[in-house]
mmCIF file of C-alpha atoms in Angstrom:
data_model
loop_
_atom_site.group_PDB
_atom_site.id
_atom_site.type_symbol
_atom_site.label_atom_id
_atom_site.label_comp_id
_atom_site.label_asym_id
_atom_site.label_seq_id
_atom_site.Cartn_x
_atom_site.Cartn_y
_atom_site.Cartn_z
ATOM 1 C CA UNK A 18 -3.103 -9.517 26.459
ATOM 2 C CA UNK A 19 -2.610 -6.266 24.637
ATOM 3 C CA UNK A 20 -3.969 -2.938 26.110
ATOM 4 C CA UNK A 21 -5.728 0.041 24.505
ATOM 5 C CA UNK A 22 -3.515 3.040 23.678
ATOM 6 C CA UNK A 23 -4.528 6.640 23.672
ATOM 7 C CA UNK A 24 -6.159 6.601 20.135
ATOM 8 C CA UNK A 25 -6.486 2.653 19.266
ATOM 9 C CA UNK A 26 -8.573 -0.022 20.936
ATOM 10 C CA UNK A 27 -7.337 -3.516 20.856
ATOM 11 C CA UNK A 28 -10.777 -4.469 19.424
ATOM 12 C CA UNK A 29 -9.655 -2.401 16.077
ATOM 13 C CA UNK A 30 -7.055 -5.082 15.447
ATOM 14 C CA UNK A 31 -9.182 -8.148 15.716
ATOM 15 C CA UNK A 32 -9.691 -10.556 12.866
ATOM 16 C CA UNK A 33 -12.449 -9.319 10.570
ATOM 17 C CA UNK A 34 -13.601 -12.968 9.884
ATOM 18 C CA UNK A 35 -13.939 -14.596 13.449
ATOM 19 C CA UNK A 36 -13.330 -11.691 15.930
ATOM 20 C CA UNK A 37 -10.290 -13.589 17.416
ATOM 21 C CA UNK A 38 -7.491 -11.128 18.533
ATOM 22 C CA UNK A 39 -3.956 -12.183 19.079
ATOM 23 C CA UNK A 40 -2.419 -8.850 18.312
ATOM 24 C CA UNK A 41 0.936 -8.113 19.958
ATOM 25 C CA UNK A 42 1.065 -4.786 22.091
ATOM 26 C CA UNK A 43 4.231 -3.831 20.239
ATOM 27 C CA UNK A 44 1.931 -3.523 17.033
ATOM 28 C CA UNK A 45 -0.404 -1.192 18.948
ATOM 29 C CA UNK A 46 2.484 0.886 20.260
ATOM 30 C CA UNK A 47 4.000 1.523 16.778
ATOM 31 C CA UNK A 48 0.585 2.503 15.477
ATOM 32 C CA UNK A 49 0.007 4.910 18.192
ATOM 33 C CA UNK A 50 3.652 6.386 17.586
ATOM 34 C CA UNK A 51 2.886 6.852 14.010
ATOM 35 C CA UNK A 52 -0.515 8.473 14.902
ATOM 36 C CA UNK A 53 1.139 10.911 17.462
ATOM 37 C CA UNK A 54 3.791 11.805 14.719
ATOM 38 C CA UNK A 55 1.241 12.551 11.918
ATOM 39 C CA UNK A 56 -1.335 14.039 14.055
ATOM 40 C CA UNK A 57 -4.300 12.710 12.298
ATOM 41 C CA UNK A 58 -6.671 9.754 12.615
ATOM 42 C CA UNK A 59 -5.396 6.414 11.287
ATOM 43 C CA UNK A 60 -7.393 3.514 10.215
ATOM 44 C CA UNK A 61 -6.620 -0.117 11.027
ATOM 45 C CA UNK A 62 -7.401 -1.997 7.780
ATOM 46 C CA UNK A 63 -6.116 -5.296 9.094
ATOM 47 C CA UNK A 64 -4.543 -6.598 12.176
ATOM 48 C CA UNK A 65 -4.517 -10.067 13.508
ATOM 49 C CA UNK A 66 -5.948 -12.487 11.097
ATOM 50 C CA UNK A 67 -7.044 -15.914 11.571
ATOM 51 C CA UNK A 68 -5.369 -18.516 9.361
ATOM 52 C CA UNK A 69 -8.711 -19.134 7.642
ATOM 53 C CA UNK A 70 -9.192 -15.353 7.113
ATOM 54 C CA UNK A 71 -5.526 -14.861 5.896
ATOM 55 C CA UNK A 72 -5.990 -17.571 3.195
ATOM 56 C CA UNK A 73 -9.354 -16.502 2.047
ATOM 57 C CA UNK A 74 -9.513 -15.312 -1.620
ATOM 58 C CA UNK A 75 -10.517 -11.820 -0.259
ATOM 59 C CA UNK A 76 -7.241 -11.452 1.456
ATOM 60 C CA UNK A 77 -4.763 -13.647 -0.324
ATOM 61 C CA UNK A 78 -2.270 -13.223 2.654
ATOM 62 C CA UNK A 79 1.191 -14.606 2.529
ATOM 63 C CA UNK A 80 1.527 -18.156 3.744
ATOM 64 C CA UNK A 81 3.916 -16.992 6.694
ATOM 65 C CA UNK A 82 2.193 -13.724 7.133
ATOM 66 C CA UNK A 83 2.977 -12.001 10.440
ATOM 67 C CA UNK A 84 -0.774 -11.120 10.592
ATOM 68 C CA UNK A 85 -1.448 -14.520 11.571
ATOM 69 C CA UNK A 86 1.043 -14.321 14.504
ATOM 70 C CA UNK A 87 -0.569 -11.013 15.672
ATOM 71 C CA UNK A 88 2.698 -9.102 14.732
ATOM 72 C CA UNK A 89 1.499 -7.028 11.778
ATOM 73 C CA UNK A 90 -1.092 -4.434 10.937
ATOM 74 C CA UNK A 91 -2.189 -2.665 7.647
ATOM 75 C CA UNK A 92 -2.865 1.135 8.461
ATOM 76 C CA UNK A 93 -4.301 4.024 6.136
ATOM 77 C CA UNK A 94 -5.170 7.754 6.706
ATOM 78 C CA UNK A 95 -6.201 10.800 4.776
ATOM 79 C CA UNK A 96 -2.618 11.863 4.130
ATOM 80 C CA UNK A 97 -1.950 8.902 1.858
ATOM 81 C CA UNK A 98 0.411 5.992 2.026
ATOM 82 C CA UNK A 99 3.485 7.688 0.821
ATOM 83 C CA UNK A 100 3.417 10.303 3.718
ATOM 84 C CA UNK A 101 2.677 7.490 6.300
ATOM 85 C CA UNK A 102 5.853 5.490 4.833
ATOM 86 C CA UNK A 103 7.961 8.536 4.974
ATOM 87 C CA UNK A 104 6.872 9.064 8.544
ATOM 88 C CA UNK A 105 7.764 5.545 9.553
ATOM 89 C CA UNK A 106 11.160 6.122 7.967
ATOM 90 C CA UNK A 107 11.628 9.424 9.970
ATOM 91 C CA UNK A 108 10.416 7.722 13.339
ATOM 92 C CA UNK A 109 12.867 4.734 12.865
ATOM 93 C CA UNK A 110 15.811 7.180 12.297
ATOM 94 C CA UNK A 111 14.668 9.114 15.470
ATOM 95 C CA UNK A 112 15.086 5.613 17.305
ATOM 96 C CA UNK A 113 11.147 5.657 18.098
ATOM 97 C CA UNK A 114 10.104 2.362 16.336
ATOM 98 C CA UNK A 115 12.634 0.001 17.719
ATOM 99 C CA UNK A 116 10.268 -2.870 17.564
ATOM 100 C CA UNK A 117 9.807 -2.397 13.649
ATOM 101 C CA UNK A 118 11.098 -5.168 11.460
ATOM 102 C CA UNK A 119 9.455 -4.107 8.293
ATOM 103 C CA UNK A 120 7.380 -1.628 6.598
ATOM 104 C CA UNK A 121 6.069 -1.610 3.018
ATOM 105 C CA UNK A 122 4.174 1.005 1.062
ATOM 106 C CA UNK A 123 0.896 -0.117 -0.959
ATOM 107 C CA UNK A 124 -1.176 2.189 -3.145
ATOM 108 C CA UNK A 125 -3.561 3.123 -0.231
ATOM 109 C CA UNK A 126 -2.104 1.579 2.759
ATOM 110 C CA UNK A 127 1.078 0.694 4.678
ATOM 111 C CA UNK A 128 2.034 -2.615 6.309
ATOM 112 C CA UNK A 129 4.127 -2.672 9.491
ATOM 113 C CA UNK A 130 5.439 -5.693 11.569
ATOM 114 C CA UNK A 131 7.559 -6.541 14.445
ATOM 115 C CA UNK A 132 9.585 -9.725 15.166
#
C-alpha cells in the first residue's frame, strides 16, 4: 500500500471513475522528486485507472497502459509541460529518478511511468 509523501496524498492518484487505487509508491516518489525540484505545486491529472475508465471514450488509454497497473501518472503545473519534461531529464541525469522507465511530453502535461 502506497503512503502519502510530503506534497502528495495517495488519494490524488485514485481512479476518477471508481475511486479504486492501486498506485505504486514509486510513482508518488517520482512525483515528489519532481515537485521538490521545481518548487511549485503539481497537479495529478491521472494516476491509477481501472480498466473500464482507461478504455472509456473520454480517456482512450492505451490497451497495455501502465496506468491500469498503477505504475504511471500524468502531471501538470503552472510552468508548463516543456519545463516539467526538462526537469525530469535533469533529475534523471542526476540519478534521482532511478525508477523512471518512460516520460513523454504532451501539450499541457507530462506522463511518467515506472516498470
